[in-house]
């Protein structure tokens, strides 16, 4: 119990710093793509920031694993975290660091009970739109037959892909770009399902609350009626007169 409490304290204390590092990762990932003519020193600094952020999340996973009361159970229930930590080691690609960071940020957001579902969904939509646009622009900009050349084209493509509209005016032509498209489409469908379920749950809870309030008022009226009848009976007994029966 004490070890589990230490794990929860660690997760609570590191939540905000890790999200701050995630924002730094977003900036470092975006700069070389938005500014392809940036100096080599700036590009190198951005790459270093990306690796530092990934290392921070890897360290966080290692500490949480060390503090877990049952480590095998922790690994089984947090296998996605482990995969995200190991993913960038497979090949030194910036896109792998992007995917792993998104997965790790998402896992930590789910652990945080104070983050509302709606806030998480909105953040997930904005994050996927931003990173999806940057990722597809980085792989499609120099493609011979590509038609996603600017950030505006990439954002428009990401939006139509996530909403599963798919106008077809912009589409990836590389294999990696199409993999990104599949990921965005699946993410868009999943997020739409979460939003729909959240709205339905809100309406159901609202109706149940109104129904409970109506039942409570009805019960209060019934109890008040019984009390009035009892008082009338006591008053009639004191006066020695028969009690009038209430009209049905």
mmCIF file of C-alpha atoms in Angstrom:
data_model
loop_
_atom_site.group_PDB
_atom_site.id
_atom_site.type_symbol
_atom_site.label_atom_id
_atom_site.label_comp_id
_atom_site.label_asym_id
_atom_site.label_seq_id
_atom_site.Cartn_x
_atom_site.Cartn_y
_atom_site.Cartn_z
ATOM 1 C CA UNK A 1 0.000 0.000 0.000
ATOM 2 C CA UNK A 2 2.820 2.393 0.873
ATOM 3 C CA UNK A 3 4.621 1.566 -2.377
ATOM 4 C CA UNK A 4 1.441 2.156 -4.383
ATOM 5 C CA UNK A 5 0.988 5.478 -2.614
ATOM 6 C CA UNK A 6 4.536 6.437 -3.606
ATOM 7 C CA UNK A 7 3.720 5.601 -7.236
ATOM 8 C CA UNK A 8 0.593 7.782 -7.142
ATOM 9 C CA UNK A 9 2.521 10.655 -5.574
ATOM 10 C CA UNK A 10 5.170 10.388 -8.296
ATOM 11 C CA UNK A 11 2.526 10.438 -11.045
ATOM 12 C CA UNK A 12 0.830 13.456 -9.467
ATOM 13 C CA UNK A 13 4.071 15.419 -9.079
ATOM 14 C CA UNK A 14 5.411 14.686 -12.558
ATOM 15 C CA UNK A 15 2.171 15.206 -14.461
ATOM 16 C CA UNK A 16 2.568 18.941 -15.141
ATOM 17 C CA UNK A 17 6.336 18.859 -15.829
ATOM 18 C CA UNK A 18 5.834 16.063 -18.359
ATOM 19 C CA UNK A 19 3.077 17.957 -20.122
ATOM 20 C CA UNK A 20 5.363 20.983 -20.221
ATOM 21 C CA UNK A 21 8.036 18.834 -21.842
ATOM 22 C CA UNK A 22 5.439 17.588 -24.307
ATOM 23 C CA UNK A 23 4.733 21.182 -25.333
ATOM 24 C CA UNK A 24 8.471 21.721 -25.792
ATOM 25 C CA UNK A 25 8.516 18.618 -27.980
ATOM 26 C CA UNK A 26 5.668 20.053 -30.070
ATOM 27 C CA UNK A 27 7.632 23.229 -30.726
ATOM 28 C CA UNK A 28 10.851 21.346 -31.462
ATOM 29 C CA UNK A 29 9.064 19.018 -33.856
ATOM 30 C CA UNK A 30 7.262 21.817 -35.678
ATOM 31 C CA UNK A 31 10.122 24.265 -36.230
ATOM 32 C CA UNK A 32 12.177 22.244 -38.770
ATOM 33 C CA UNK A 33 9.040 21.357 -40.730
ATOM 34 C CA UNK A 34 7.509 24.824 -40.825
ATOM 35 C CA UNK A 35 10.932 26.398 -41.458
ATOM 36 C CA UNK A 36 12.810 23.936 -43.691
ATOM 37 C CA UNK A 37 15.451 26.616 -44.330
ATOM 38 C CA UNK A 38 16.326 26.930 -40.631
ATOM 39 C CA UNK A 39 19.975 26.884 -39.565
ATOM 40 C CA UNK A 40 21.596 23.547 -38.866
ATOM 41 C CA UNK A 41 22.221 24.595 -35.273
ATOM 42 C CA UNK A 42 18.499 25.200 -34.752
ATOM 43 C CA UNK A 43 17.627 21.878 -36.352
ATOM 44 C CA UNK A 44 20.176 20.123 -34.152
ATOM 45 C CA UNK A 45 18.793 21.831 -31.056
ATOM 46 C CA UNK A 46 15.259 20.764 -31.950
ATOM 47 C CA UNK A 47 16.393 17.182 -32.438
ATOM 48 C CA UNK A 48 18.143 17.253 -29.069
ATOM 49 C CA UNK A 49 14.989 18.580 -27.401
ATOM 50 C CA UNK A 50 12.961 15.755 -28.938
ATOM 51 C CA UNK A 51 15.340 13.123 -27.587
ATOM 52 C CA UNK A 52 15.428 14.786 -24.155
ATOM 53 C CA UNK A 53 11.627 14.747 -23.968
ATOM 54 C CA UNK A 54 11.506 11.092 -24.993
ATOM 55 C CA UNK A 55 14.205 10.288 -22.410
ATOM 56 C CA UNK A 56 12.168 12.069 -19.721
ATOM 57 C CA UNK A 57 9.122 9.937 -20.492
ATOM 58 C CA UNK A 58 11.305 6.810 -20.548
ATOM 59 C CA UNK A 59 12.701 7.749 -17.130
ATOM 60 C CA UNK A 60 9.181 8.360 -15.868
ATOM 61 C CA UNK A 61 8.154 4.872 -16.977
ATOM 62 C CA UNK A 62 11.210 3.349 -15.298
ATOM 63 C CA UNK A 63 10.475 5.128 -12.008
ATOM 64 C CA UNK A 64 6.813 4.142 -12.084
ATOM 65 C CA UNK A 65 7.835 0.553 -12.761
ATOM 66 C CA UNK A 66 10.260 0.631 -9.816
ATOM 67 C CA UNK A 67 7.577 2.062 -7.515
ATOM 68 C CA UNK A 68 4.839 -0.330 -8.665
ATOM 69 C CA UNK A 69 3.771 -2.858 -5.993
ATOM 70 C CA UNK A 70 3.487 -5.642 -8.585
ATOM 71 C CA UNK A 71 5.876 -5.048 -11.471
ATOM 72 C CA UNK A 72 4.717 -7.887 -13.763
ATOM 73 C CA UNK A 73 1.147 -6.653 -13.428
ATOM 74 C CA UNK A 74 2.301 -3.082 -14.125
ATOM 75 C CA UNK A 75 4.052 -4.192 -17.328
ATOM 76 C CA UNK A 76 0.956 -6.124 -18.468
ATOM 77 C CA UNK A 77 -1.404 -3.214 -17.809
ATOM 78 C CA UNK A 78 0.977 -0.570 -19.214
ATOM 79 C CA UNK A 79 2.243 -2.405 -22.271
ATOM 80 C CA UNK A 80 1.427 0.561 -24.513
ATOM 81 C CA UNK A 81 3.715 2.768 -22.401
ATOM 82 C CA UNK A 82 6.525 0.234 -22.760
ATOM 83 C CA UNK A 83 6.015 0.013 -26.514
ATOM 84 C CA UNK A 84 6.096 3.804 -26.812
ATOM 85 C CA UNK A 85 9.331 3.936 -24.816
ATOM 86 C CA UNK A 86 11.002 1.272 -26.982
ATOM 87 C CA UNK A 87 9.638 2.518 -30.320
ATOM 88 C CA UNK A 88 12.224 5.247 -31.082
ATOM 89 C CA UNK A 89 15.069 2.790 -30.402
ATOM 90 C CA UNK A 90 14.080 0.678 -33.381
ATOM 91 C CA UNK A 91 15.109 3.282 -35.937
ATOM 92 C CA UNK A 92 16.308 6.905 -35.529
ATOM 93 C CA UNK A 93 13.288 8.492 -37.203
ATOM 94 C CA UNK A 94 11.654 11.688 -35.992
ATOM 95 C CA UNK A 95 8.231 10.252 -36.794
ATOM 96 C CA UNK A 96 8.798 7.413 -34.331
ATOM 97 C CA UNK A 97 9.630 9.917 -31.611
ATOM 98 C CA UNK A 98 6.426 11.753 -32.523
ATOM 99 C CA UNK A 99 4.280 8.609 -32.246
ATOM 100 C CA UNK A 100 5.894 7.495 -28.994
ATOM 101 C CA UNK A 101 5.488 10.920 -27.377
ATOM 102 C CA UNK A 102 1.819 11.120 -28.379
ATOM 103 C CA UNK A 103 1.205 7.674 -26.901
ATOM 104 C CA UNK A 104 2.966 8.493 -23.646
ATOM 105 C CA UNK A 105 1.198 11.832 -23.242
ATOM 106 C CA UNK A 106 -2.125 10.137 -23.899
ATOM 107 C CA UNK A 107 -1.467 7.460 -21.289
ATOM 108 C CA UNK A 108 -0.557 10.019 -18.632
ATOM 109 C CA UNK A 109 -3.653 12.067 -19.492
ATOM 110 C CA UNK A 110 -5.854 9.027 -18.915
ATOM 111 C CA UNK A 111 -4.268 8.499 -15.498
ATOM 112 C CA UNK A 112 -5.033 12.025 -14.382
ATOM 113 C CA UNK A 113 -8.458 11.852 -12.758
ATOM 114 C CA UNK A 114 -8.783 15.649 -12.592
ATOM 115 C CA UNK A 115 -8.749 15.978 -16.370
ATOM 116 C CA UNK A 116 -12.279 15.853 -17.663
ATOM 117 C CA UNK A 117 -13.138 13.641 -20.598
ATOM 118 C CA UNK A 118 -14.250 16.576 -22.718
ATOM 119 C CA UNK A 119 -10.988 18.405 -22.127
ATOM 120 C CA UNK A 120 -9.038 15.295 -23.024
ATOM 121 C CA UNK A 121 -10.998 14.796 -26.241
ATOM 122 C CA UNK A 122 -10.537 18.427 -27.300
ATOM 123 C CA UNK A 123 -6.832 18.218 -26.539
ATOM 124 C CA UNK A 124 -6.559 14.956 -28.456
ATOM 125 C CA UNK A 125 -8.302 16.458 -31.495
ATOM 126 C CA UNK A 126 -6.077 19.545 -31.524
ATOM 127 C CA UNK A 127 -2.946 17.474 -30.955
ATOM 128 C CA UNK A 128 -3.754 14.979 -33.687
ATOM 129 C CA UNK A 129 -4.619 17.747 -36.138
ATOM 130 C CA UNK A 130 -1.382 19.585 -35.412
ATOM 131 C CA UNK A 131 0.949 16.613 -35.385
ATOM 132 C CA UNK A 132 -0.846 14.898 -38.254
ATOM 133 C CA UNK A 133 -0.460 18.012 -40.387
ATOM 134 C CA UNK A 134 3.218 18.394 -39.539
ATOM 135 C CA UNK A 135 3.951 14.705 -40.031
ATOM 136 C CA UNK A 136 2.270 14.441 -43.425
ATOM 137 C CA UNK A 137 3.893 17.675 -44.577
ATOM 138 C CA UNK A 138 7.325 16.366 -43.610
ATOM 139 C CA UNK A 139 6.901 13.170 -45.672
ATOM 140 C CA UNK A 140 4.870 14.562 -48.612
ATOM 141 C CA UNK A 141 6.507 17.922 -49.249
ATOM 142 C CA UNK A 142 9.349 16.465 -51.338
ATOM 143 C CA UNK A 143 7.382 13.581 -52.880
ATOM 144 C CA UNK A 144 7.557 13.686 -56.717
ATOM 145 C CA UNK A 145 3.803 13.223 -57.184
ATOM 146 C CA UNK A 146 2.736 14.803 -53.891
ATOM 147 C CA UNK A 147 0.176 17.600 -53.713
ATOM 148 C CA UNK A 148 0.591 18.510 -50.039
ATOM 149 C CA UNK A 149 3.228 21.212 -50.278
ATOM 150 C CA UNK A 150 2.252 23.838 -47.696
ATOM 151 C CA UNK A 151 1.179 23.824 -44.058
ATOM 152 C CA UNK A 152 -2.276 25.044 -45.081
ATOM 153 C CA UNK A 153 -2.686 22.062 -47.419
ATOM 154 C CA UNK A 154 -1.566 19.724 -44.638
ATOM 155 C CA UNK A 155 -3.982 21.179 -42.067
ATOM 156 C CA UNK A 156 -6.880 21.006 -44.536
ATOM 157 C CA UNK A 157 -6.002 17.391 -45.387
ATOM 158 C CA UNK A 158 -5.759 16.430 -41.706
ATOM 159 C CA UNK A 159 -9.116 18.012 -40.916
ATOM 160 C CA UNK A 160 -10.955 16.311 -43.793
ATOM 161 C CA UNK A 161 -9.243 13.005 -42.992
ATOM 162 C CA UNK A 162 -10.043 13.051 -39.266
ATOM 163 C CA UNK A 163 -13.685 13.883 -39.967
ATOM 164 C CA UNK A 164 -13.712 11.088 -42.612
ATOM 165 C CA UNK A 165 -15.028 13.562 -45.208
ATOM 166 C CA UNK A 166 -12.177 13.019 -47.640
ATOM 167 C CA UNK A 167 -12.743 15.521 -50.457
ATOM 168 C CA UNK A 168 -9.808 14.068 -52.356
ATOM 169 C CA UNK A 169 -8.326 17.420 -53.384
ATOM 170 C CA UNK A 170 -5.273 16.603 -51.277
ATOM 171 C CA UNK A 171 -4.072 13.071 -50.641
ATOM 172 C CA UNK A 172 -0.784 11.430 -49.621
ATOM 173 C CA UNK A 173 1.140 9.571 -52.278
ATOM 174 C CA UNK A 174 3.900 7.941 -50.215
ATOM 175 C CA UNK A 175 3.520 4.770 -48.181
ATOM 176 C CA UNK A 176 4.323 6.529 -44.933
ATOM 177 C CA UNK A 177 1.862 9.296 -45.720
ATOM 178 C CA UNK A 178 -0.882 6.758 -46.324
ATOM 179 C CA UNK A 179 -0.079 5.078 -43.018
ATOM 180 C CA UNK A 180 -0.542 8.464 -41.361
ATOM 181 C CA UNK A 181 -3.866 8.818 -43.151
ATOM 182 C CA UNK A 182 -5.053 5.464 -41.815
ATOM 183 C CA UNK A 183 -4.023 6.463 -38.296
ATOM 184 C CA UNK A 184 -5.853 9.789 -38.543
ATOM 185 C CA UNK A 185 -9.007 8.191 -39.914
ATOM 186 C CA UNK A 186 -9.113 5.586 -37.143
ATOM 187 C CA UNK A 187 -8.385 8.255 -34.539
ATOM 188 C CA UNK A 188 -11.128 10.473 -35.922
ATOM 189 C CA UNK A 189 -13.670 7.659 -35.793
ATOM 190 C CA UNK A 190 -12.631 6.764 -32.232
ATOM 191 C CA UNK A 191 -12.818 10.360 -31.024
ATOM 192 C CA UNK A 192 -16.194 10.852 -32.701
ATOM 193 C CA UNK A 193 -17.439 7.784 -30.845
ATOM 194 C CA UNK A 194 -16.125 9.135 -27.554
ATOM 195 C CA UNK A 195 -17.796 12.510 -28.122
ATOM 196 C CA UNK A 196 -21.098 10.875 -29.085
ATOM 197 C CA UNK A 197 -21.022 8.571 -26.070
ATOM 198 C CA UNK A 198 -20.127 11.482 -23.799
ATOM 199 C CA UNK A 199 -23.040 13.588 -25.060
ATOM 200 C CA UNK A 200 -25.448 10.643 -24.751
ATOM 201 C CA UNK A 201 -24.237 9.937 -21.214
ATOM 202 C CA UNK A 202 -24.745 13.609 -20.306
ATOM 203 C CA UNK A 203 -28.347 13.573 -21.543
ATOM 204 C CA UNK A 204 -29.082 10.287 -19.764
ATOM 205 C CA UNK A 205 -27.607 11.599 -16.516
ATOM 206 C CA UNK A 206 -29.614 14.797 -16.892
ATOM 207 C CA UNK A 207 -32.859 12.887 -17.453
ATOM 208 C CA UNK A 208 -32.124 10.602 -14.515
ATOM 209 C CA UNK A 209 -31.410 13.603 -12.315
ATOM 210 C CA UNK A 210 -34.699 15.254 -13.313
ATOM 211 C CA UNK A 211 -36.560 11.991 -12.744
ATOM 212 C CA UNK A 212 -34.984 11.563 -9.301
ATOM 213 C CA UNK A 213 -35.899 15.149 -8.418
ATOM 214 C CA UNK A 214 -39.476 14.573 -9.514
ATOM 215 C CA UNK A 215 -39.699 11.379 -7.450
ATOM 216 C CA UNK A 216 -38.203 13.197 -4.460
ATOM 217 C CA UNK A 217 -40.777 15.982 -4.719
ATOM 218 C CA UNK A 218 -43.593 13.451 -5.072
ATOM 219 C CA UNK A 219 -42.384 11.581 -2.000
ATOM 220 C CA UNK A 220 -42.086 14.850 -0.045
ATOM 221 C CA UNK A 221 -45.676 15.776 -0.982
ATOM 222 C CA UNK A 222 -46.904 12.317 0.069
ATOM 223 C CA UNK A 223 -45.125 12.568 3.429
ATOM 224 C CA UNK A 224 -46.491 16.067 3.955
ATOM 225 C CA UNK A 225 -50.017 14.834 3.183
ATOM 226 C CA UNK A 226 -49.626 12.018 5.737
ATOM 227 C CA UNK A 227 -48.423 14.483 8.351
ATOM 228 C CA UNK A 228 -51.421 16.779 7.681
ATOM 229 C CA UNK A 229 -53.804 13.841 8.058
ATOM 230 C CA UNK A 230 -52.124 12.831 11.321
ATOM 231 C CA UNK A 231 -52.360 16.377 12.668
ATOM 232 C CA UNK A 232 -56.031 16.600 11.705
ATOM 233 C CA UNK A 233 -56.635 13.326 13.506
ATOM 234 C CA UNK A 234 -54.898 14.538 16.654
ATOM 235 C CA UNK A 235 -56.817 17.819 16.519
ATOM 236 C CA UNK A 236 -60.116 15.998 16.074
ATOM 237 C CA UNK A 237 -59.287 13.699 18.990
ATOM 238 C CA UNK A 238 -58.657 16.693 21.246
ATOM 239 C CA UNK A 239 -61.983 18.266 20.263
ATOM 240 C CA UNK A 240 -63.829 14.979 20.549
ATOM 241 C CA UNK A 241 -65.150 15.180 17.038
ATOM 242 C CA UNK A 242 -64.916 12.488 14.379
ATOM 243 C CA UNK A 243 -62.173 12.824 11.811
ATOM 244 C CA UNK A 244 -63.318 13.812 8.353
ATOM 245 C CA UNK A 245 -62.168 11.448 5.693
ATOM 246 C CA UNK A 246 -60.341 13.142 2.829
ATOM 247 C CA UNK A 247 -62.068 13.210 -0.487
ATOM 248 C CA UNK A 248 -60.591 10.815 -3.011
#
